[in-house]
Each structure stands twice: as C-alpha cells, then as structure tokens.
CSV table of C-alpha atoms in Angstrom, one decimal:
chain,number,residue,atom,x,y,z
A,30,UNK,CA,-16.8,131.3,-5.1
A,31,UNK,CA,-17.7,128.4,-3.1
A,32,UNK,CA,-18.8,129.5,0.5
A,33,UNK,CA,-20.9,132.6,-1.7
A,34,UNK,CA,-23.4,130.0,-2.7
A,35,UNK,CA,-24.2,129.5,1.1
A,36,UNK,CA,-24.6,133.5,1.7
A,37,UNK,CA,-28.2,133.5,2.1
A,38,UNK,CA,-28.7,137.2,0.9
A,39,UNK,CA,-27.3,135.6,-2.6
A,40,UNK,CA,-30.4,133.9,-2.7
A,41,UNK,CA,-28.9,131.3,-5.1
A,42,UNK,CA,-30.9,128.4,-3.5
A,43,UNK,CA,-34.1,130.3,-4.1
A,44,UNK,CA,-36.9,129.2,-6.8
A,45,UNK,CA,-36.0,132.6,-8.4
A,46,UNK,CA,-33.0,131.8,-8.9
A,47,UNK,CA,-33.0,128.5,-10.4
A,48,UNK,CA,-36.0,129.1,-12.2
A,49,UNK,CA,-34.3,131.3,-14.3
A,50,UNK,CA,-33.4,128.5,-16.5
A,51,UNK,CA,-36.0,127.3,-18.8
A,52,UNK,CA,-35.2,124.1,-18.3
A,53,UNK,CA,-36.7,124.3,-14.3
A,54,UNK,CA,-40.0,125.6,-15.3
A,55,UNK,CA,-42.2,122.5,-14.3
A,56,UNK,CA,-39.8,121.9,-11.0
A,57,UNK,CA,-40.1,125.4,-10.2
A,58,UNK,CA,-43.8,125.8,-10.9
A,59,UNK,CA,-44.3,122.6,-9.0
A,60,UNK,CA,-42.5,123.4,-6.4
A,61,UNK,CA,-43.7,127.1,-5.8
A,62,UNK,CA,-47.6,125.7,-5.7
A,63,UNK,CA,-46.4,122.8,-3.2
A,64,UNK,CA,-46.3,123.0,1.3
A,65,UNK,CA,-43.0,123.6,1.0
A,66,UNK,CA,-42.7,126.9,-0.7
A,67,UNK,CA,-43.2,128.9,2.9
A,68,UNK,CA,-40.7,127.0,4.5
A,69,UNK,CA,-38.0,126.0,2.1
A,70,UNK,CA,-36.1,126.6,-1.1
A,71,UNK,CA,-34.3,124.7,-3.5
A,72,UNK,CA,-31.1,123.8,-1.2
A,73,UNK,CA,-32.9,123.4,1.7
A,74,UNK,CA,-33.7,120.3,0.0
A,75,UNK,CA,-31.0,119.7,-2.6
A,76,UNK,CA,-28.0,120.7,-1.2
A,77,UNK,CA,-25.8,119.4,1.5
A,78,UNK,CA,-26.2,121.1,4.5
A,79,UNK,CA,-22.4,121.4,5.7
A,80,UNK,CA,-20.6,124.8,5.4
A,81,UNK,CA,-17.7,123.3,3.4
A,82,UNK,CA,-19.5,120.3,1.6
A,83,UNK,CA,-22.4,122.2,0.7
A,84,UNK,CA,-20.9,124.3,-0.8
A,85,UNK,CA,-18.3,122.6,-2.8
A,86,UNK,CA,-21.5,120.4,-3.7
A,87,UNK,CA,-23.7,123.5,-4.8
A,88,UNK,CA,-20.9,125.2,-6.9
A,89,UNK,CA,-20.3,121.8,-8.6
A,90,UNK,CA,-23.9,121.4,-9.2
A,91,UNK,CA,-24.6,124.9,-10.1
A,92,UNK,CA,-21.3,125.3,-12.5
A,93,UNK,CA,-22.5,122.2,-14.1
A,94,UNK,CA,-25.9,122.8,-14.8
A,95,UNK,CA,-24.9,126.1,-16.4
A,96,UNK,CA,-22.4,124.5,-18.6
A,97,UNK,CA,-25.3,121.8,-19.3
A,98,UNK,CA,-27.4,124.8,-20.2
A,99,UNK,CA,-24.5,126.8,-22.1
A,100,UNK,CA,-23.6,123.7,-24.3
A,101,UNK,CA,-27.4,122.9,-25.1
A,102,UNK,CA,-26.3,119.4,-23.2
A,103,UNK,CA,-28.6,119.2,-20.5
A,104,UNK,CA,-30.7,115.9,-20.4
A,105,UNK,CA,-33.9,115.9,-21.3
A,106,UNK,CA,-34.8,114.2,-17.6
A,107,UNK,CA,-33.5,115.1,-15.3
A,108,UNK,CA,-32.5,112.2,-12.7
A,109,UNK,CA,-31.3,111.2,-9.7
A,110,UNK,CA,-27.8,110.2,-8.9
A,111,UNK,CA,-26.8,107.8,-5.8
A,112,UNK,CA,-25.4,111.0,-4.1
A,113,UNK,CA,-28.3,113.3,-4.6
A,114,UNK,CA,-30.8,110.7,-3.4
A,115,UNK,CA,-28.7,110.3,-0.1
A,116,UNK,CA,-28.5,114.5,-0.1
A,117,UNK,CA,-32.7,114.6,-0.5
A,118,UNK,CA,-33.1,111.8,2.2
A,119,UNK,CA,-30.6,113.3,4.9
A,120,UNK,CA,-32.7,116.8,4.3
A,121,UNK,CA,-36.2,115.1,4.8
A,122,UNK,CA,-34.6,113.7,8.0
A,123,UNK,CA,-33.1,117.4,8.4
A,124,UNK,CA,-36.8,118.3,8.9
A,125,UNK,CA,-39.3,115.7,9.4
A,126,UNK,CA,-37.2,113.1,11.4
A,127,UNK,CA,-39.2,113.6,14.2
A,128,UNK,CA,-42.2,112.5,12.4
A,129,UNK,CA,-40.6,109.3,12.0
A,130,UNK,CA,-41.1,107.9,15.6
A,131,UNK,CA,-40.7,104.3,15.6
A,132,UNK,CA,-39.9,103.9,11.6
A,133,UNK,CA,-37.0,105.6,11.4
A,134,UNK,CA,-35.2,106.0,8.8
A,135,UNK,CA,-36.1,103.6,6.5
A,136,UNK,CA,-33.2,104.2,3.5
A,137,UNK,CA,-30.4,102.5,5.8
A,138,UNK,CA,-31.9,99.1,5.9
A,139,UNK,CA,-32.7,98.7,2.5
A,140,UNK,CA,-36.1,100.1,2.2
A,141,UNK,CA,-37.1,103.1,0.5
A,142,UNK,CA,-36.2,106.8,0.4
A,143,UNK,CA,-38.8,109.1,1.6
A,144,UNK,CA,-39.0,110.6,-2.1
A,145,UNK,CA,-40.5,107.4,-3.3
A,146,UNK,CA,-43.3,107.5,-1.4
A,147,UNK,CA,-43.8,111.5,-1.3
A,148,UNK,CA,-42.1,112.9,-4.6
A,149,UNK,CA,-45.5,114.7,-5.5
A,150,UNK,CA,-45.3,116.9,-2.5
A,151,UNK,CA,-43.2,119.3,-4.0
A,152,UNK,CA,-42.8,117.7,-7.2
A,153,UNK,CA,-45.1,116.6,-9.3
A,154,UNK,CA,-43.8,113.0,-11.4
C-alpha cells in the first residue's frame, strides 16, 4: 500500500484526486486557478519527496484524512504542523532554490518559510 501512493499512473497526488473530498474544495479550486497547476500537483508540494519516506508520509496522511472524513472529525481549518511546514519548504527549495541566489534558505536561521510570504500563489488565505 505504501510505495502505490508514489505510482504516478495512480494519480493519487493529483487535484482530482484529492478534490474528491468536499472538504478540499477551496484548496483545490485555488490551487487549479493558480501557476502551479501546469507544473505540479498536490504532492509535488505536500509530500516528501523520498521513495520510502514519502510514501510512508502520504499513506499516513492520506489514511488519516479519510478516517477524518469517515468519522465526520476533520477540523474545520485545516493547519499546519511543524513537519508539514518543513515538507512545503524543502519542496519550494525542490523547485525554486535556484531563485534564491544569495538569500538562501531563509527557514534555517530563524527567519520565515517561503509560504509566509507567498501562501496566495497557490492558495488563497
């Protein structure tokens, strides 16, 4: 089950996908009417990018937001955690490190995740 949610033909990180729960309905439409709907999907962003990692983390998060769903316990925001905020930066990075030049990345030293700055690009607050 776990390395299946990194079989891209699945297409279980795609909008479609995870926009089949009503709950995603703003991220998705958000998301689908943003730059990054040509050039990446959900995990690209979301999920951890290592064969065995990402997909342990994908299947935990996927499991757990159908159970959310399931139980009719899934929060009415949905925030970030300490992990997932690390998993968004290292994917900006992934794909727009080279932008950084001199700046780096900020999110070691203290300072602020890309996301703080540039949420509305794919999401809208």
């Amino acid at each position: 089950m776990m390395l299946t949610v990194k079989i891209p033909a699945l297409g279980l990180a795609e909008a479609d996908f995870c926009g089949s729960c009503h709950l995603m309905d703003e991220q998705v439409s958000s998301y689908l009417h943003s730059p990054h709907r040509n050039v990446a999907n959900c995990g690209d962003c979301h999920d951890p990018h290592a064969l065995v990692t990402g997909s342990a983390y994908a299947a935990y998060s996927g499991a757990r937001d159908v159970y959310r769903v399931v139980t009719n316990s899934a929060p009415l925001e949905i925030r970030t955690t300490n992990l997932s905020k690390k998993i968004l930066q290292e994917n900006c990075m992934r794909c727009h490190g080279d932008l950084m030049g001199d700046i780096a990345d900020t999110s070691h030293n203290g300072g602020d995740y890309c996301f703080h700055c540039h949420q509305e690009i794919v999401h809208e607050r």
